[in-house]
Amino acid sequence: PRSHVPAAHFAKGTYFALSGRPSPFRGLVYPLPQQAGLGVHATVDLAGRCRFGPDVEWTSNAEDVQVDPTRAAAFYAEVRKYWPDLPDGGLVPDYAGVRPKVSGRGEPSADFVLSGPSEHGVAGLVHLFGIESPGLTASLALARLCVESLDRESVR
């Protein structure tokens, strides 16, 4: 039922890549989290390439994945909080994605929502709303919760 579907909120996350030099890091660097996100962090891919992001830009368009190069100034400021030696001109636009959220701009951050038959009344159906990368990392635990939700239904 529609009444059990949370309102849609979309947070666009942009990434900028380090250009012209090897990564200064060997692993992930996470700054302190910000409202609605984990902060502009550093990741190093399997090829040793370093990228920074995501930031949080609220959008009503879930398909808005264009990188706005003017956001670079904010990235320089954020990255230099933990890597002050980031050279001017060292960042290039990389990519953007849109994350679904169950809370919107200015609201307290909320985790994902698991809605099973006991919540919405539809037999055999489990919805997972607002799951981001931490939830995907915990996919086996989420699968267990889904099965438990369906098992509770079958006991009735």
mmCIF file of C-alpha atoms in Angstrom:
data_model
loop_
_atom_site.group_PDB
_atom_site.id
_atom_site.type_symbol
_atom_site.label_atom_id
_atom_site.label_comp_id
_atom_site.label_asym_id
_atom_site.label_seq_id
_atom_site.Cartn_x
_atom_site.Cartn_y
_atom_site.Cartn_z
ATOM 1 C CA PRO A 1 0.000 0.000 0.000
ATOM 2 C CA ARG A 2 1.153 3.527 -0.891
ATOM 3 C CA SER A 3 0.680 4.674 2.718
ATOM 4 C CA HIS A 4 3.604 2.446 3.744
ATOM 5 C CA VAL A 5 6.069 3.898 1.235
ATOM 6 C CA PRO A 6 8.284 6.607 2.758
ATOM 7 C CA ALA A 7 8.561 9.965 1.021
ATOM 8 C CA ALA A 8 11.314 10.031 -1.593
ATOM 9 C CA HIS A 9 14.351 12.210 -0.851
ATOM 10 C CA PHE A 10 17.352 12.192 -3.170
ATOM 11 C CA ALA A 11 20.885 13.228 -2.281
ATOM 12 C CA LYS A 12 23.210 13.683 -5.208
ATOM 13 C CA GLY A 13 26.798 12.805 -4.420
ATOM 14 C CA THR A 14 29.609 14.121 -6.589
ATOM 15 C CA TYR A 15 33.156 12.785 -6.763
ATOM 16 C CA PHE A 16 36.348 14.480 -7.906
ATOM 17 C CA ALA A 17 39.478 12.513 -8.816
ATOM 18 C CA LEU A 18 43.076 13.340 -8.008
ATOM 19 C CA SER A 19 44.884 14.233 -11.213
ATOM 20 C CA GLY A 20 48.516 14.148 -12.187
ATOM 21 C CA ARG A 21 49.973 12.299 -9.205
ATOM 22 C CA PRO A 22 49.701 8.993 -7.370
ATOM 23 C CA SER A 23 47.402 8.676 -4.395
ATOM 24 C CA PRO A 24 48.889 9.992 -1.160
ATOM 25 C CA PHE A 25 46.868 7.335 0.713
ATOM 26 C CA ARG A 26 46.982 3.540 0.821
ATOM 27 C CA GLY A 27 43.440 3.132 2.108
ATOM 28 C CA LEU A 28 40.225 4.919 2.937
ATOM 29 C CA VAL A 29 40.226 8.262 4.754
ATOM 30 C CA TYR A 30 36.969 9.241 6.451
ATOM 31 C CA PRO A 31 36.529 12.692 7.974
ATOM 32 C CA LEU A 32 33.871 13.317 10.611
ATOM 33 C CA PRO A 33 30.365 12.673 9.225
ATOM 34 C CA GLN A 34 28.188 15.570 8.143
ATOM 35 C CA GLN A 35 24.422 15.956 8.093
ATOM 36 C CA ALA A 36 23.038 13.446 5.567
ATOM 37 C CA GLY A 37 26.433 11.993 4.640
ATOM 38 C CA LEU A 38 29.766 10.581 5.695
ATOM 39 C CA GLY A 39 31.688 13.641 4.558
ATOM 40 C CA VAL A 40 33.974 14.017 1.553
ATOM 41 C CA HIS A 41 36.223 11.018 2.034
ATOM 42 C CA ALA A 42 39.148 9.601 0.079
ATOM 43 C CA THR A 43 39.014 6.218 -1.604
ATOM 44 C CA VAL A 44 41.685 4.419 -3.568
ATOM 45 C CA ASP A 45 40.554 2.040 -6.295
ATOM 46 C CA LEU A 46 42.284 -1.188 -7.326
ATOM 47 C CA ALA A 47 44.349 0.678 -9.906
ATOM 48 C CA GLY A 48 45.668 3.030 -7.189
ATOM 49 C CA ARG A 49 43.622 5.986 -8.384
ATOM 50 C CA CYS A 50 42.381 8.344 -5.653
ATOM 51 C CA ARG A 51 38.985 10.019 -5.668
ATOM 52 C CA PHE A 52 37.198 12.226 -3.165
ATOM 53 C CA GLY A 53 33.499 12.294 -2.359
ATOM 54 C CA PRO A 54 30.665 12.149 -2.133
ATOM 55 C CA ASP A 55 29.284 15.480 -1.055
ATOM 56 C CA VAL A 56 25.560 15.991 -0.459
ATOM 57 C CA GLU A 57 23.458 18.050 -2.856
ATOM 58 C CA TRP A 58 19.704 17.633 -2.435
ATOM 59 C CA THR A 59 17.837 17.147 -5.711
ATOM 60 C CA SER A 60 14.307 16.313 -6.778
ATOM 61 C CA ASN A 61 15.614 14.543 -9.881
ATOM 62 C CA ALA A 62 16.753 10.968 -9.186
ATOM 63 C CA GLU A 63 18.483 10.906 -12.592
ATOM 64 C CA ASP A 64 20.570 14.057 -12.028
ATOM 65 C CA VAL A 65 24.062 12.583 -12.370
ATOM 66 C CA GLN A 66 25.888 15.413 -14.137
ATOM 67 C CA VAL A 67 29.029 16.591 -12.361
ATOM 68 C CA ASP A 68 29.046 20.335 -11.721
ATOM 69 C CA PRO A 69 32.712 21.409 -11.989
ATOM 70 C CA THR A 70 32.009 24.512 -9.869
ATOM 71 C CA ARG A 71 31.642 22.248 -6.822
ATOM 72 C CA ALA A 72 35.433 21.758 -6.907
ATOM 73 C CA ALA A 73 36.026 24.770 -4.625
ATOM 74 C CA ALA A 74 34.054 23.121 -1.813
ATOM 75 C CA PHE A 75 35.965 19.866 -2.397
ATOM 76 C CA TYR A 76 39.332 21.607 -2.061
ATOM 77 C CA ALA A 77 38.199 23.055 1.269
ATOM 78 C CA GLU A 78 36.914 19.714 2.582
ATOM 79 C CA VAL A 79 39.873 17.604 1.432
ATOM 80 C CA ARG A 80 42.408 20.097 2.777
ATOM 81 C CA LYS A 81 40.976 19.558 6.260
ATOM 82 C CA TYR A 82 42.737 16.162 6.265
ATOM 83 C CA TRP A 83 45.236 16.624 3.401
ATOM 84 C CA PRO A 84 46.518 20.206 3.490
ATOM 85 C CA ASP A 85 49.060 19.492 0.714
ATOM 86 C CA LEU A 86 46.382 18.991 -1.967
ATOM 87 C CA PRO A 87 47.788 21.068 -4.850
ATOM 88 C CA ASP A 88 45.733 23.702 -6.630
ATOM 89 C CA GLY A 89 44.483 22.179 -9.882
ATOM 90 C CA GLY A 90 44.832 18.667 -8.470
ATOM 91 C CA LEU A 91 41.139 17.749 -8.696
ATOM 92 C CA VAL A 92 39.172 16.889 -11.825
ATOM 93 C CA PRO A 93 35.436 16.084 -12.057
ATOM 94 C CA ASP A 94 34.905 12.319 -11.909
ATOM 95 C CA TYR A 95 31.299 11.150 -11.526
ATOM 96 C CA ALA A 96 28.075 11.625 -9.582
ATOM 97 C CA GLY A 97 25.304 9.392 -8.319
ATOM 98 C CA VAL A 98 22.024 9.802 -6.486
ATOM 99 C CA ARG A 99 21.386 8.137 -3.131
ATOM 100 C CA PRO A 100 17.843 7.451 -1.883
ATOM 101 C CA LYS A 101 17.158 8.795 1.593
ATOM 102 C CA VAL A 102 14.307 8.247 4.021
ATOM 103 C CA SER A 103 14.915 11.676 5.560
ATOM 104 C CA GLY A 104 15.262 14.958 3.725
ATOM 105 C CA ARG A 105 17.125 18.239 3.910
ATOM 106 C CA GLY A 106 17.189 19.634 7.436
ATOM 107 C CA GLU A 107 15.652 16.517 8.992
ATOM 108 C CA PRO A 108 17.535 14.330 11.455
ATOM 109 C CA SER A 109 19.369 11.567 9.580
ATOM 110 C CA ALA A 110 17.410 8.338 9.515
ATOM 111 C CA ASP A 111 18.561 4.852 8.701
ATOM 112 C CA PHE A 112 16.930 2.616 6.106
ATOM 113 C CA VAL A 113 13.446 1.137 6.513
ATOM 114 C CA LEU A 114 12.635 -2.572 6.276
ATOM 115 C CA SER A 115 8.899 -3.032 5.752
ATOM 116 C CA GLY A 116 7.549 -6.582 5.798
ATOM 117 C CA PRO A 117 4.112 -8.186 5.885
ATOM 118 C CA SER A 118 3.582 -7.300 9.562
ATOM 119 C CA GLU A 119 3.949 -3.593 8.653
ATOM 120 C CA HIS A 120 2.051 -3.378 5.330
ATOM 121 C CA GLY A 121 -0.124 -6.510 5.288
ATOM 122 C CA VAL A 122 0.973 -7.863 1.899
ATOM 123 C CA ALA A 123 1.915 -11.542 2.171
ATOM 124 C CA GLY A 124 5.360 -12.518 0.888
ATOM 125 C CA LEU A 125 6.578 -8.951 0.286
ATOM 126 C CA VAL A 126 9.494 -7.159 1.938
ATOM 127 C CA HIS A 127 10.493 -3.632 0.944
ATOM 128 C CA LEU A 128 13.873 -2.090 1.762
ATOM 129 C CA PHE A 129 13.857 1.714 1.512
ATOM 130 C CA GLY A 130 16.765 4.151 1.681
ATOM 131 C CA ILE A 131 19.614 1.651 1.757
ATOM 132 C CA GLU A 132 23.003 3.186 0.991
ATOM 133 C CA SER A 133 26.483 1.679 0.906
ATOM 134 C CA PRO A 134 26.666 0.792 4.629
ATOM 135 C CA GLY A 135 23.468 -1.198 4.137
ATOM 136 C CA LEU A 136 24.869 -2.887 1.066
ATOM 137 C CA THR A 137 27.958 -3.815 3.070
ATOM 138 C CA ALA A 138 25.584 -5.480 5.525
ATOM 139 C CA SER A 139 23.588 -7.244 2.797
ATOM 140 C CA LEU A 140 23.820 -10.686 4.417
ATOM 141 C CA ALA A 141 22.472 -9.325 7.696
ATOM 142 C CA LEU A 142 19.695 -7.538 5.791
ATOM 143 C CA ALA A 143 18.856 -10.769 3.976
ATOM 144 C CA ARG A 144 18.546 -12.469 7.348
ATOM 145 C CA LEU A 145 16.136 -9.749 8.539
ATOM 146 C CA CYS A 146 14.055 -10.190 5.380
ATOM 147 C CA VAL A 147 13.830 -13.939 5.886
ATOM 148 C CA GLU A 148 12.911 -13.435 9.566
ATOM 149 C CA SER A 149 10.185 -10.998 8.509
ATOM 150 C CA LEU A 150 8.753 -13.572 6.120
ATOM 151 C CA ASP A 151 9.144 -16.385 8.671
ATOM 152 C CA ARG A 152 7.105 -14.361 11.206
ATOM 153 C CA GLU A 153 4.392 -14.104 8.577
ATOM 154 C CA SER A 154 4.320 -17.871 7.950
ATOM 155 C CA VAL A 155 3.950 -18.605 11.677
ATOM 156 C CA ARG A 156 0.624 -16.770 11.804
#
